[in-house]
Structures are given as structure tokens and as C-alpha cells.
Amino acid sequence: MSPTWMGKCSHCSAWDTIVEKVEIHSEPNCASAVFATTVDEFGGSIEAIELLDIEAPNVGRLQTGIGELDRVLGGGLVVGGVVLVGGDPGIGKSTLMMQSAIGTVKANEEGTTVLYATSEESAYQCKMRGERVVEGFDNASLKGVYLLADTDLERITAQVLKIRPKLLIIDSIQMVYRRDLNSTPGSVSQIKRCCLELVYLARKLQMAVMIVGHVTKEGQLAGPRVLEHLVDVVLNFEGDRHYALRGLRGAKNRFGTTLEIGLFEMGERGLIEVEDAAAYLDPEAPPRAGAIVCPALHGSRCLLIEVQALVASGTVGQARRRSNGLDGARLPMLIAVLEQHAQLEMNDKDIYTSTVGGLKLIEPAVDLAVCTAMMSGAMNIVLPSNMCAIGEVGLGGEIRSVPQIEQRIAQARRRGYKSLLVPITQEKMGGSGCIGMASIGALGAFLQKNANRAQSKMQLSDGEKKRFTECY
Ligand SMILES: Nc1ncnc2c1ncn2[C@@H]1O[C@H](COP(=O)(O)OP(=O)(O)O)[C@@H](O)[C@H]1O
Ligand SMILES: [Mg+2]
């Protein structure tokens, strides 16, 4: 036997006779071996059943006490379900987990316990965070939350069996490992195996599990995408670390819709729920070229978000096109539509687009707002500050209708936006103040007319004048 490869056997001196043999560990004493002995033990059936004979199980839910989180989850954590929470470092995943842990103990029946297994921070660091996020902290407010600073899955499982929590939090899965696997912690096989075992555990013990995962530089949930297939719910925590606004979005949900978005603001006392992103808009701000507000839908909610565009001179062939918070793949298409149908020369222009606050806008209904911002930026036309735009742009330059226009318009009106650029097909539906746009060409003509009118009588209110003088 030799621990390394050798060409010649040191015993019999024969060449090329050494064969590699991989050592296989005996069946480990692990959660899956203990629990997953039969299929039906974790919710499966060993015999085929006719659909009509299957009875709806009573899906129990645990409230986390955080309204925005419960809504994204579809009404709370499902007992026996596993939730994977991803997001960039420093975005606030651990903060959300700690708040959920404390909230779950409070919001559910007496005696509910939560086990928080941390692998990245010390127990004391976690306690500090707990103290920070509880308003009017006293030690009793942390009752029922157990902390375990360990990364060994077997020991975590042992503690779960001892404490029998209703909710288990793993922060984060990247460091959790199984001793009997050869691979290093954080490797694909370790993460996948540990996650699978946590799924078994959740089903078997009927407890909810929340797992934190990191996001790689490419923006994907680290620890391969395979994790996404193993769990029931995948939530992405997004937003710009430099802004306080955070969005929690469902990428997959076996127990509810993925359209919802939960809004939070990172503050001194942890994450605070935000009712409406419009709080981030400043209706009194002086109007600028290259910016317009868009009523975008996120699940059952309509949020008003400002879209900005900067059109600067660049070099032909090396023009830069960047988008922050918008669909990067759609931007070149919209630019091409502007060139073709509004006769704008953009090939020597650098174009940067962005949403304010760091929230992502991915629905095609924001196209018209992006195009309006780009055109207004390129033509240096200042739009009235109480104007917003919604509509999808087609390859032919036509403006297409968008879903739920009434809800969007109602929300915009509620927030004081009086004139609305909408698809011409939906102008009537929108009522007064709606300006129907048939095509990108029509939008160009409209902006031009607006510019002429604005030049001749651009009236500023006293508040705006004051701001102008303060700003410049
Ligand atoms: N003492 C503090 N006061 C205010 N904000 C803090 C404090 N400590 C951390 N934060 C905020 O919390 C964020 C880190 O949150 P955390 O939940 O640890 O993120 P993650 O787990 O996603 O890496 C920091 O970016 C910072 O904004
Ligand atoms: Mg963390």
C-alpha cells in the first residue's frame, strides 16, 4: 500500500501495477440514517394513490411576527418547510434571522422555542445583535431563543433533538459540515448533503427551518444552485448596501406566490418594515432631466420608484451601457428602439440607468419609464415633477398595455402624481390626467412639445425656488 502514486511497486519491483483505491467510509451516524429510513416517514407514500383520495393536509404556519416577511412567505413559515435566504454580505441576513427568532417566540403559542445555530459569529456577537434589535430591551425579551455556535451538523442535530425548537435557523450553511465526508466545509458536496439532511430533519420533526446562504460575485446563491431545488422556499434579500432600503423577494415558493416583495429599512435598531417605497420619493424635489417615476407592481403591491438615466458623450464602438436595478439585458434593446423609432443618435453615447433606492425593477412594464428617462436625458428636457410613466415597449416602437393599470394609476394619484404617461390602449381606463402614448415616436414629439412649453413659462413654486437656490 502506498499513500501516493508510484510508477514502480516498492515490494515486487513491478512497473505500473499500483491501482488507486478510494476509501469509502462506513454508513455514518447521521440524521438521514436515523430519520430517513422509509419513504413514508418523511411525507412520501410507498403505494400509488388515486388523486381524488388524497386529503389536503393541514398546513400549519408559524408567524415570525415580522409582517413583511410573513407576507413574502405566503402567510408565515410552514411547519416542516425549509426556507433558504440569500443575499450579499452585509445586507442584513443575520439581522433578519435574529429578528425572526425573537419574533417567532413572541408571535406563537406559549413555550415556542427557536434554535439559532451560528457558524460565523460568536454567541456573544449574536446576543449583542439581539439586544440591539429589541426595542426597550430587557433580558426576558430573549427568552425562548437558544443559541449554538457550532458548525458540526451532527452536534446541531443533537441539540435540535434536545431542545425540540419550532424553528431552526442555520446562519450560514456555507460553514456547516459533516465530519464523515471527505470534502472541506463549504464545498459543493458538503453543502448539498447538509442541506438535504436539514430538509429530512424539518419534515420528520415538523419544525420550520431557515437557512442562510451567501451570494457569489456572479449574484447567484453560493453553494450551487442545487440548494434551490432541495428547499421549499428561496428568498433573496436585495438592495444596495449603501442605501437603507432592502427588498425581500421570493424566487421560489412551494406554499405561496413569488410575486410579493417585502420592504425593509436598515436602521440603528435593525430592520424596520417599510409600508411603501414612495417614502423614498421626494415630490418637492426640483424637476430634473433624465428622471421619471414609475408605478411598478410587486405582487399585490404597487411601488413608486424613480428611474434615472444619464446620457453622456462616449466613443463610437466603445459606448458604455450600464444599468443598476434594471434589467441589463433589456437596456440595449430599448436603446435600439430609441435609435430606430425616435431617430436619436446614441451610438457615441455612454448611457447609465438606475433605480433610486437600490430596488430592482424587472417587469417589462417599466420600459416606457426607462425610455422616457433616456430621451429626456439625451434631449436635456426637464419633465414636470408630478409626472410618471408606465408601459411596455415593443420592438416596433409601439407602447403595449400593462397588467393592472388601474391599481398603478390609483397609487400614483394617491401620491400626488397628476399626469401619467400610459399606453394609448389604456388611456380611457386611466381617466383624467392620463396621456396615452401610441409609440416611441409619439413620446419624442410629446417631449419636444413639453420642452417648448416649459421654456416659455416654467413656473416654480416658492418651495421649489428655495430648493433651487439651496442646491445650486
Ligand atoms: N451597531 C450597529 N448599528 C447600526 N447598524 C449596524 C450595526 N451593526 C451592524 N449594522 C448594520 O447591519 C449590517 C450587517 O447586517 P448582517 O445582518 O450582519 O448582514 P449579513 O448577515 O447579511 O452579512 C451592516 O451592514 C450594518 O448596516
Ligand atoms: Mg451574517
Short mmCIF file of C-alpha atoms and ligand atoms in Angstrom, two decimals:
data_model
loop_
_atom_site.label_atom_id
_atom_site.label_comp_id
_atom_site.label_asym_id
_atom_site.label_seq_id
_atom_site.Cartn_x
_atom_site.Cartn_y
_atom_site.Cartn_z
CA MET A 1 0.00 0.00 0.00
CA SER A 2 1.23 3.47 -0.77
CA PRO A 3 -0.32 6.82 0.06
CA THR A 4 0.85 8.37 -3.21
CA TRP A 5 1.02 7.34 -6.82
CA MET A 6 4.17 5.43 -7.79
CA GLY A 7 5.28 4.01 -11.10
CA LYS A 8 7.14 1.07 -9.60
CA CYS A 9 5.97 -1.14 -6.75
CA SER A 10 8.44 -0.96 -3.88
CA HIS A 11 7.74 -4.57 -2.84
CA CYS A 12 7.80 -6.61 -6.02
CA SER A 13 9.57 -4.03 -8.25
CA ALA A 14 6.97 -4.44 -10.97
CA TRP A 15 6.14 -1.38 -13.07
CA ASP A 16 2.71 0.20 -13.43
CA THR A 17 0.90 -2.25 -11.17
CA ILE A 18 -0.31 0.09 -8.45
CA VAL A 19 -4.06 0.68 -8.62
CA GLU A 20 -5.83 3.61 -6.99
CA LYS A 21 -8.44 2.68 -4.40
CA VAL A 22 -10.75 5.28 -2.86
CA GLU A 23 -11.58 4.65 0.76
CA ILE A 24 -15.29 4.62 1.40
CA HIS A 25 -16.45 5.50 4.88
CA SER A 26 -18.93 3.23 6.56
CA GLU A 27 -22.53 4.44 6.76
CA PRO A 28 -22.38 7.42 9.08
CA ASN A 29 -24.33 8.00 12.19
CA CYS A 30 -26.18 10.93 10.74
CA ALA A 31 -29.60 12.46 10.72
CA SER A 32 -30.59 10.96 7.40
CA ALA A 33 -29.63 7.48 8.56
CA VAL A 34 -31.60 7.94 11.73
CA PHE A 35 -34.66 9.56 10.24
CA ALA A 36 -34.98 8.79 6.60
CA THR A 37 -35.39 5.09 6.94
CA THR A 38 -38.55 4.78 4.88
CA VAL A 39 -40.12 6.97 2.28
CA ASP A 40 -43.38 7.46 4.13
CA GLU A 41 -41.57 8.60 7.22
CA PHE A 42 -40.94 11.91 5.62
CA GLY A 43 -44.18 12.60 3.89
CA GLY A 44 -43.97 10.25 0.92
CA SER A 45 -46.14 7.22 0.18
CA ILE A 46 -44.99 3.78 -0.81
CA GLU A 47 -48.13 2.95 -2.73
CA ALA A 48 -49.75 4.88 -5.52
CA ILE A 49 -52.96 6.65 -4.53
CA GLU A 50 -55.65 7.97 -6.80
CA LEU A 51 -55.64 11.75 -6.76
CA LEU A 52 -59.21 12.02 -5.52
CA ASP A 53 -58.40 10.01 -2.41
CA ILE A 54 -55.67 12.35 -1.28
CA GLU A 55 -56.77 14.59 1.52
CA ALA A 56 -55.45 18.08 1.97
CA PRO A 57 -53.01 18.14 4.85
CA ASN A 58 -53.49 20.76 7.46
CA VAL A 59 -50.60 23.08 6.70
CA GLY A 60 -49.55 24.67 9.94
CA ARG A 61 -47.88 28.04 9.82
CA LEU A 62 -45.66 29.79 12.28
CA GLN A 63 -45.83 33.57 12.39
CA THR A 64 -42.47 35.28 12.54
CA GLY A 65 -44.01 38.44 13.90
CA ILE A 66 -42.46 40.38 11.02
CA GLY A 67 -45.37 41.34 8.77
CA GLU A 68 -43.31 41.86 5.61
CA LEU A 69 -41.53 38.52 5.99
CA ASP A 70 -44.76 36.63 6.71
CA ARG A 71 -46.35 38.14 3.61
CA VAL A 72 -43.48 37.12 1.33
CA LEU A 73 -43.63 33.63 2.80
CA GLY A 74 -47.32 33.46 1.95
CA GLY A 75 -48.65 33.77 5.49
CA GLY A 76 -45.78 32.67 7.71
CA LEU A 77 -43.27 29.84 7.92
CA VAL A 78 -44.69 26.44 7.01
CA VAL A 79 -44.18 23.85 9.69
CA GLY A 80 -41.92 21.18 8.19
CA GLY A 81 -40.78 23.51 5.41
CA VAL A 82 -37.30 24.80 4.63
CA VAL A 83 -36.57 28.38 3.62
CA LEU A 84 -33.29 29.44 2.05
CA VAL A 85 -32.40 33.11 2.43
CA GLY A 86 -29.71 34.50 0.16
CA GLY A 87 -28.12 37.91 -0.19
CA ASP A 88 -24.88 39.85 -0.43
CA PRO A 89 -22.65 40.07 2.63
CA GLY A 90 -23.69 42.84 4.99
CA ILE A 91 -27.17 43.18 3.52
CA GLY A 92 -28.79 42.17 6.82
CA LYS A 93 -29.45 38.42 6.66
CA SER A 94 -28.28 37.73 10.20
CA THR A 95 -30.25 40.71 11.44
CA LEU A 96 -33.41 39.39 9.78
CA MET A 97 -32.77 35.93 11.24
CA MET A 98 -32.30 37.26 14.75
CA GLN A 99 -35.44 39.38 14.48
CA SER A 100 -37.37 36.36 13.17
CA ALA A 101 -36.10 34.21 16.02
CA ILE A 102 -37.23 36.70 18.65
CA GLY A 103 -40.46 37.43 16.76
CA THR A 104 -41.38 33.76 16.35
CA VAL A 105 -41.12 33.09 20.08
CA LYS A 106 -43.38 36.08 20.76
CA ALA A 107 -45.92 35.63 17.98
CA ASN A 108 -46.73 31.97 18.58
CA GLU A 109 -48.16 29.93 21.41
CA GLU A 110 -46.53 29.93 24.81
CA GLY A 111 -43.49 27.69 25.06
CA THR A 112 -42.38 28.10 21.43
CA THR A 113 -38.61 27.83 21.18
CA VAL A 114 -36.16 28.71 18.44
CA LEU A 115 -32.66 27.35 17.95
CA TYR A 116 -30.24 29.71 16.23
CA ALA A 117 -27.12 27.90 15.03
CA THR A 118 -24.46 30.39 14.06
CA SER A 119 -21.29 29.42 12.29
CA GLU A 120 -19.86 32.82 11.52
CA GLU A 121 -20.15 34.78 14.69
CA SER A 122 -19.63 34.13 18.37
CA ALA A 123 -22.55 33.59 20.69
CA TYR A 124 -21.87 36.93 22.31
CA GLN A 125 -21.93 38.79 18.98
CA CYS A 126 -25.34 37.28 18.33
CA LYS A 127 -26.59 38.30 21.73
CA MET A 128 -25.41 41.84 21.09
CA ARG A 129 -27.41 41.87 17.89
CA GLY A 130 -30.42 40.52 19.74
CA GLU A 131 -30.11 43.33 22.26
CA ARG A 132 -29.81 45.88 19.50
CA VAL A 133 -32.90 44.84 17.58
CA VAL A 134 -35.29 44.62 20.52
CA GLU A 135 -36.88 47.88 21.43
CA GLY A 136 -36.81 48.60 25.13
CA PHE A 137 -34.56 45.60 25.68
CA ASP A 138 -34.62 43.55 28.84
CA ASN A 139 -33.25 40.04 29.19
CA ALA A 140 -36.72 38.50 29.26
CA SER A 141 -37.29 39.52 25.65
CA LEU A 142 -34.71 36.96 24.53
CA LYS A 143 -36.45 34.11 26.34
CA GLY A 144 -37.03 31.01 24.25
CA VAL A 145 -34.25 31.75 21.76
CA TYR A 146 -31.39 29.25 22.08
CA LEU A 147 -28.03 29.87 20.53
CA LEU A 148 -25.49 27.36 19.33
CA ALA A 149 -22.16 28.47 17.93
CA ASP A 150 -21.25 25.28 16.14
CA THR A 151 -20.68 24.10 12.60
CA ASP A 152 -20.84 20.35 13.06
CA LEU A 153 -24.19 19.16 11.74
CA GLU A 154 -24.26 16.13 13.99
CA ARG A 155 -23.94 18.28 17.09
CA ILE A 156 -26.53 20.71 15.75
CA THR A 157 -28.91 17.77 15.20
CA ALA A 158 -28.28 16.56 18.74
CA GLN A 159 -29.21 19.99 20.12
CA VAL A 160 -32.32 20.08 17.95
CA LEU A 161 -33.42 16.75 19.40
CA LYS A 162 -32.78 18.03 22.90
CA ILE A 163 -34.48 21.41 22.59
CA ARG A 164 -37.12 20.46 20.01
CA PRO A 165 -37.47 24.01 18.64
CA LYS A 166 -40.36 25.05 16.40
CA LEU A 167 -37.88 26.93 14.24
CA LEU A 168 -34.26 26.14 13.47
CA ILE A 169 -32.06 28.84 11.96
CA ILE A 170 -28.76 27.95 10.28
CA ASP A 171 -26.58 31.02 9.72
CA SER A 172 -24.96 30.14 7.39
CA ILE A 173 -24.95 26.83 5.53
CA GLN A 174 -21.54 27.56 3.99
CA MET A 175 -19.67 26.65 7.14
CA VAL A 176 -21.78 23.70 8.27
CA TYR A 177 -20.10 20.35 7.68
CA ARG A 178 -20.35 16.65 8.30
CA ARG A 179 -17.29 15.03 9.77
CA ASP A 180 -17.65 11.81 7.83
CA LEU A 181 -17.48 13.47 4.42
CA ASN A 182 -14.04 13.88 2.96
CA SER A 183 -14.64 17.24 1.34
CA THR A 184 -13.88 20.52 3.06
CA PRO A 185 -16.61 22.64 4.63
CA GLY A 186 -18.14 24.94 2.05
CA SER A 187 -17.62 22.51 -0.82
CA VAL A 188 -20.49 21.57 -3.06
CA SER A 189 -20.91 18.07 -1.69
CA GLN A 190 -20.81 19.22 1.94
CA ILE A 191 -23.36 21.98 1.44
CA LYS A 192 -25.67 19.82 -0.60
CA ARG A 193 -25.56 16.93 1.83
CA CYS A 194 -26.02 19.10 4.91
CA CYS A 195 -28.93 20.91 3.31
CA LEU A 196 -30.58 17.63 2.38
CA GLU A 197 -30.25 16.42 5.92
CA LEU A 198 -31.81 19.59 7.26
CA VAL A 199 -34.74 19.01 4.92
CA TYR A 200 -35.20 15.49 6.33
CA LEU A 201 -35.00 16.86 9.82
CA ALA A 202 -37.60 19.54 9.15
CA ARG A 203 -40.06 17.03 7.68
CA LYS A 204 -39.53 14.47 10.36
CA LEU A 205 -39.69 16.74 13.38
CA GLN A 206 -42.30 19.07 11.85
CA MET A 207 -40.30 22.17 12.52
CA ALA A 208 -39.59 25.11 10.25
CA VAL A 209 -36.00 25.65 9.11
CA MET A 210 -34.44 28.82 7.79
CA ILE A 211 -31.07 28.52 6.11
CA VAL A 212 -28.85 31.47 5.24
CA GLY A 213 -26.78 31.24 2.07
CA HIS A 214 -24.35 33.69 0.55
CA VAL A 215 -24.43 35.21 -2.87
CA THR A 216 -21.43 34.75 -5.13
CA LYS A 217 -19.79 37.50 -7.13
CA GLU A 218 -21.95 36.46 -10.07
CA GLY A 219 -25.03 37.18 -7.98
CA GLN A 220 -26.14 33.57 -7.57
CA LEU A 221 -26.82 31.81 -4.34
CA ALA A 222 -23.49 30.36 -3.40
CA GLY A 223 -23.23 26.73 -2.63
CA PRO A 224 -24.53 25.75 -6.02
CA ARG A 225 -27.99 26.29 -7.32
CA VAL A 226 -28.76 22.72 -6.31
CA LEU A 227 -29.76 24.06 -2.91
CA GLU A 228 -32.61 25.89 -4.54
CA HIS A 229 -34.07 22.57 -5.67
CA LEU A 230 -33.79 21.00 -2.27
CA VAL A 231 -35.66 23.60 -0.27
CA ASP A 232 -39.29 24.72 -0.35
CA VAL A 233 -38.83 28.47 -0.38
CA VAL A 234 -35.99 30.60 -1.73
CA LEU A 235 -35.89 34.24 -0.66
CA ASN A 236 -33.43 36.78 -1.96
CA PHE A 237 -32.51 39.74 0.12
CA GLU A 238 -31.63 42.52 -2.28
CA GLY A 239 -30.79 46.17 -2.29
CA ASP A 240 -27.73 48.31 -2.35
CA ARG A 241 -25.62 48.06 0.76
CA HIS A 242 -25.10 51.81 0.58
CA TYR A 243 -28.81 52.56 0.73
CA ALA A 244 -31.03 51.74 3.65
CA LEU A 245 -33.84 50.25 1.54
CA ARG A 246 -33.93 46.46 1.30
CA GLY A 247 -36.28 44.21 -0.61
CA LEU A 248 -37.01 40.60 0.25
CA ARG A 249 -38.22 38.77 -2.80
CA GLY A 250 -39.35 35.19 -3.29
CA ALA A 251 -37.55 33.32 -6.08
CA LYS A 252 -39.36 30.07 -5.36
CA ASN A 253 -42.20 29.25 -3.04
CA ARG A 254 -43.96 25.93 -2.78
CA PHE A 255 -46.51 27.42 -0.41
CA GLY A 256 -47.37 30.77 -1.93
CA THR A 257 -46.75 33.31 -4.63
CA THR A 258 -43.30 34.54 -5.62
CA LEU A 259 -44.57 37.91 -6.72
CA GLU A 260 -44.58 39.52 -3.31
CA ILE A 261 -41.83 41.77 -2.10
CA GLY A 262 -41.14 42.67 1.49
CA LEU A 263 -39.65 46.07 2.14
CA PHE A 264 -37.32 46.94 4.98
CA GLU A 265 -35.10 49.75 6.01
CA MET A 266 -31.83 49.05 7.77
CA GLY A 267 -31.61 51.26 10.79
CA GLU A 268 -29.88 51.56 14.11
CA ARG A 269 -32.32 49.06 15.63
CA GLY A 270 -32.10 46.51 12.83
CA LEU A 271 -34.60 46.08 10.02
CA ILE A 272 -37.70 48.21 10.14
CA GLU A 273 -40.68 47.32 7.98
CA VAL A 274 -41.48 49.82 5.25
CA GLU A 275 -45.07 50.16 4.11
CA ASP A 276 -44.40 51.94 0.86
CA ALA A 277 -41.25 52.73 -1.08
CA ALA A 278 -42.81 56.05 -2.07
CA ALA A 279 -41.47 57.36 1.20
CA TYR A 280 -38.16 57.45 -0.66
CA LEU A 281 -39.50 59.82 -3.27
CA ASP A 282 -39.36 63.50 -2.74
CA PRO A 283 -42.34 65.07 -4.51
CA GLU A 284 -40.93 68.51 -3.73
CA ALA A 285 -37.58 67.85 -5.40
CA PRO A 286 -36.84 70.17 -8.30
CA PRO A 287 -37.57 68.51 -11.65
CA ARG A 288 -34.52 67.15 -13.45
CA ALA A 289 -33.80 65.91 -16.93
CA GLY A 290 -33.39 62.15 -17.17
CA ALA A 291 -35.59 61.10 -14.29
CA ILE A 292 -39.17 59.91 -14.05
CA VAL A 293 -41.21 57.95 -11.53
CA CYS A 294 -42.69 54.58 -12.44
CA PRO A 295 -45.54 52.79 -10.62
CA ALA A 296 -44.21 49.24 -10.67
CA LEU A 297 -46.02 46.20 -9.36
CA HIS A 298 -44.56 43.85 -6.83
CA GLY A 299 -47.07 41.14 -6.08
CA SER A 300 -50.14 42.65 -4.55
CA ARG A 301 -48.43 45.96 -4.05
CA CYS A 302 -47.66 48.88 -6.30
CA LEU A 303 -44.49 50.81 -5.53
CA LEU A 304 -43.50 54.14 -6.96
CA ILE A 305 -39.85 54.05 -7.89
CA GLU A 306 -37.78 56.68 -9.65
CA VAL A 307 -35.93 55.64 -12.78
CA GLN A 308 -32.92 57.71 -13.79
CA ALA A 309 -30.81 57.86 -16.92
CA LEU A 310 -27.60 59.68 -17.68
CA VAL A 311 -26.68 60.11 -21.32
CA ALA A 312 -23.10 61.33 -21.71
CA SER A 313 -20.79 61.57 -24.68
CA GLY A 314 -18.71 58.47 -25.30
CA THR A 315 -16.76 56.91 -28.13
CA VAL A 316 -18.27 55.15 -31.12
CA GLY A 317 -17.73 51.43 -30.77
CA GLN A 318 -16.88 51.69 -27.10
CA ALA A 319 -20.05 53.22 -25.75
CA ARG A 320 -20.84 52.07 -22.23
CA ARG A 321 -24.28 50.83 -21.25
CA ARG A 322 -24.80 50.19 -17.57
CA SER A 323 -27.91 49.52 -15.59
CA ASN A 324 -28.29 49.37 -11.88
CA GLY A 325 -31.52 47.89 -10.56
CA LEU A 326 -32.96 47.47 -14.08
CA ASP A 327 -32.91 44.56 -16.48
CA GLY A 328 -29.43 44.85 -18.03
CA ALA A 329 -30.31 42.63 -20.98
CA ARG A 330 -33.28 44.79 -21.92
CA LEU A 331 -31.40 48.07 -21.95
CA PRO A 332 -29.58 47.61 -25.30
CA MET A 333 -32.90 46.65 -26.87
CA LEU A 334 -34.60 49.79 -25.62
CA ILE A 335 -31.69 51.91 -26.87
CA ALA A 336 -32.00 50.28 -30.30
CA VAL A 337 -35.73 51.07 -30.32
CA LEU A 338 -34.99 54.72 -29.49
CA GLU A 339 -32.45 54.94 -32.31
CA GLN A 340 -34.73 53.33 -34.82
CA HIS A 341 -38.08 54.86 -33.93
CA ALA A 342 -37.24 58.19 -32.34
CA GLN A 343 -34.26 58.97 -34.57
CA LEU A 344 -31.97 59.53 -31.61
CA GLU A 345 -28.26 59.10 -32.30
CA MET A 346 -26.96 57.05 -29.42
CA ASN A 347 -24.02 55.11 -30.82
CA ASP A 348 -21.49 57.58 -29.44
CA LYS A 349 -23.20 57.98 -26.09
CA ASP A 350 -22.47 56.36 -22.75
CA ILE A 351 -25.76 55.50 -21.08
CA TYR A 352 -26.20 54.77 -17.41
CA THR A 353 -29.58 53.87 -15.99
CA SER A 354 -30.52 53.25 -12.42
CA THR A 355 -33.37 52.98 -9.94
CA VAL A 356 -33.29 55.12 -6.86
CA GLY A 357 -33.00 53.30 -3.56
CA GLY A 358 -31.39 50.16 -4.97
CA LEU A 359 -34.59 48.17 -5.56
CA LYS A 360 -34.79 46.00 -8.66
CA LEU A 361 -37.39 46.68 -11.34
CA ILE A 362 -37.63 43.73 -13.67
CA GLU A 363 -41.10 43.80 -15.18
CA PRO A 364 -41.26 44.95 -18.84
CA ALA A 365 -43.90 47.50 -17.80
CA VAL A 366 -41.10 49.84 -16.72
CA ASP A 367 -39.86 50.15 -20.35
CA LEU A 368 -41.70 53.38 -21.03
CA ALA A 369 -40.25 55.00 -17.91
CA VAL A 370 -36.73 53.89 -18.87
CA CYS A 371 -37.18 55.21 -22.43
CA THR A 372 -38.66 58.48 -21.18
CA ALA A 373 -35.75 58.94 -18.76
CA MET A 374 -33.21 58.21 -21.53
CA MET A 375 -34.89 60.52 -24.04
CA SER A 376 -35.32 63.29 -21.53
CA GLY A 377 -31.66 62.87 -20.58
CA ALA A 378 -30.44 62.80 -24.17
CA MET A 379 -32.53 65.77 -25.23
CA ASN A 380 -31.98 67.58 -21.92
CA ILE A 381 -35.67 68.08 -21.40
CA VAL A 382 -36.91 68.62 -17.88
CA LEU A 383 -40.18 66.85 -17.17
CA PRO A 384 -42.73 68.10 -14.64
CA SER A 385 -42.03 66.57 -11.26
CA ASN A 386 -45.61 65.31 -10.88
CA MET A 387 -45.40 63.10 -13.98
CA CYS A 388 -44.93 59.36 -14.05
CA ALA A 389 -44.81 56.77 -16.83
CA ILE A 390 -45.85 53.16 -17.29
CA GLY A 391 -45.97 50.96 -20.37
CA GLU A 392 -44.18 48.16 -22.17
CA VAL A 393 -42.20 48.99 -25.30
CA GLY A 394 -42.26 46.61 -28.25
CA LEU A 395 -39.58 46.12 -30.89
CA GLY A 396 -41.66 48.09 -33.36
CA GLY A 397 -41.59 51.10 -31.06
CA GLU A 398 -45.20 50.57 -30.06
CA ILE A 399 -46.31 51.05 -26.46
CA ARG A 400 -48.10 47.98 -25.18
CA SER A 401 -50.64 47.67 -22.41
CA VAL A 402 -49.58 46.58 -18.96
CA PRO A 403 -51.39 44.48 -16.36
CA GLN A 404 -53.36 46.10 -13.54
CA ILE A 405 -53.18 49.64 -14.84
CA GLU A 406 -55.99 50.84 -12.53
CA GLN A 407 -54.08 49.86 -9.44
CA ARG A 408 -50.92 51.59 -10.67
CA ILE A 409 -52.74 54.77 -11.58
CA ALA A 410 -54.63 54.85 -8.29
CA GLN A 411 -51.39 54.52 -6.36
CA ALA A 412 -49.69 57.25 -8.42
CA ARG A 413 -52.64 59.60 -7.87
CA ARG A 414 -52.66 58.88 -4.17
CA ARG A 415 -49.06 60.01 -4.07
CA GLY A 416 -49.78 63.24 -5.89
CA TYR A 417 -48.71 62.37 -9.43
CA LYS A 418 -51.19 64.18 -11.64
CA SER A 419 -50.06 63.50 -15.19
CA LEU A 420 -49.40 59.94 -16.25
CA LEU A 421 -47.92 58.65 -19.47
CA VAL A 422 -49.75 55.40 -20.21
CA PRO A 423 -50.20 53.10 -23.22
CA ILE A 424 -52.79 54.63 -25.59
CA THR A 425 -54.88 51.47 -25.38
CA GLN A 426 -55.33 52.06 -21.67
CA GLU A 427 -55.80 55.83 -21.71
CA LYS A 428 -59.57 55.64 -21.20
CA MET A 429 -59.27 53.19 -18.36
CA GLY A 430 -56.94 55.51 -16.55
CA GLY A 431 -59.26 58.51 -16.50
CA SER A 432 -58.29 62.15 -16.24
CA GLY A 433 -54.65 63.15 -16.26
CA CYS A 434 -53.64 60.15 -18.38
CA ILE A 435 -51.77 60.90 -21.58
CA GLY A 436 -51.95 57.98 -23.99
CA MET A 437 -48.74 57.14 -25.86
CA ALA A 438 -49.04 55.11 -29.05
CA SER A 439 -45.37 54.77 -29.87
CA ILE A 440 -41.86 55.87 -29.06
CA GLY A 441 -42.13 58.36 -31.94
CA ALA A 442 -45.17 59.91 -30.25
CA LEU A 443 -43.25 60.08 -26.99
CA GLY A 444 -40.46 62.00 -28.75
CA ALA A 445 -42.92 64.52 -30.17
CA PHE A 446 -44.58 64.87 -26.76
CA LEU A 447 -41.28 65.55 -25.00
CA GLN A 448 -40.32 68.12 -27.61
CA LYS A 449 -43.62 69.93 -27.20
CA ASN A 450 -43.26 69.82 -23.46
CA ALA A 451 -39.78 71.34 -23.72
CA ASN A 452 -41.01 74.25 -25.81
CA ARG A 453 -43.83 74.92 -23.42
CA ALA A 454 -41.59 74.62 -20.38
CA GLN A 455 -39.07 77.04 -21.83
CA SER A 456 -41.65 79.74 -22.30
CA LYS A 457 -43.31 79.51 -18.90
CA MET A 458 -41.57 77.36 -16.44
CA GLN A 459 -43.25 78.31 -13.22
CA LEU A 460 -41.63 77.34 -10.00
CA SER A 461 -43.44 77.24 -6.70
CA ASP A 462 -41.89 79.07 -3.78
CA GLY A 463 -40.74 75.80 -2.25
CA GLU A 464 -39.06 74.76 -5.49
CA LYS A 465 -37.38 78.13 -5.89
CA LYS A 466 -35.98 77.87 -2.40
CA ARG A 467 -34.66 74.39 -3.16
CA PHE A 468 -33.13 75.56 -6.42
CA THR A 469 -31.19 78.28 -4.66
CA GLU A 470 -30.15 75.88 -1.94
CA CYS A 471 -28.98 73.29 -4.44
CA TYR A 472 -27.09 75.47 -6.83
N1 LIG B 1 -24.20 48.54 15.72
C1 LIG B 1 -24.83 48.74 14.58
N2 LIG B 1 -25.58 49.84 14.40
C2 LIG B 1 -26.23 50.07 13.25
N3 LIG B 1 -26.18 49.25 12.20
C3 LIG B 1 -25.47 48.13 12.31
C4 LIG B 1 -24.76 47.83 13.49
N4 LIG B 1 -24.15 46.63 13.29
C5 LIG B 1 -24.47 46.24 12.05
N5 LIG B 1 -25.26 47.13 11.45
C6 LIG B 1 -25.83 47.03 10.09
O1 LIG B 1 -26.11 45.70 9.84
C7 LIG B 1 -25.49 45.31 8.62
C8 LIG B 1 -24.96 43.89 8.75
O2 LIG B 1 -26.03 43.07 8.93
P1 LIG B 1 -25.87 41.49 8.99
O3 LIG B 1 -27.22 41.03 9.40
O4 LIG B 1 -24.71 41.09 9.81
O5 LIG B 1 -25.61 41.15 7.47
P2 LIG B 1 -25.32 39.74 6.79
O6 LIG B 1 -25.65 38.70 7.79
O7 LIG B 1 -26.23 39.75 5.61
O8 LIG B 1 -23.89 39.76 6.38
C9 LIG B 1 -24.37 46.26 8.39
O9 LIG B 1 -24.17 46.46 7.02
C10 LIG B 1 -24.85 47.50 9.08
O10 LIG B 1 -25.53 48.30 8.14
MG MG B 2 -24.37 37.28 8.69
#
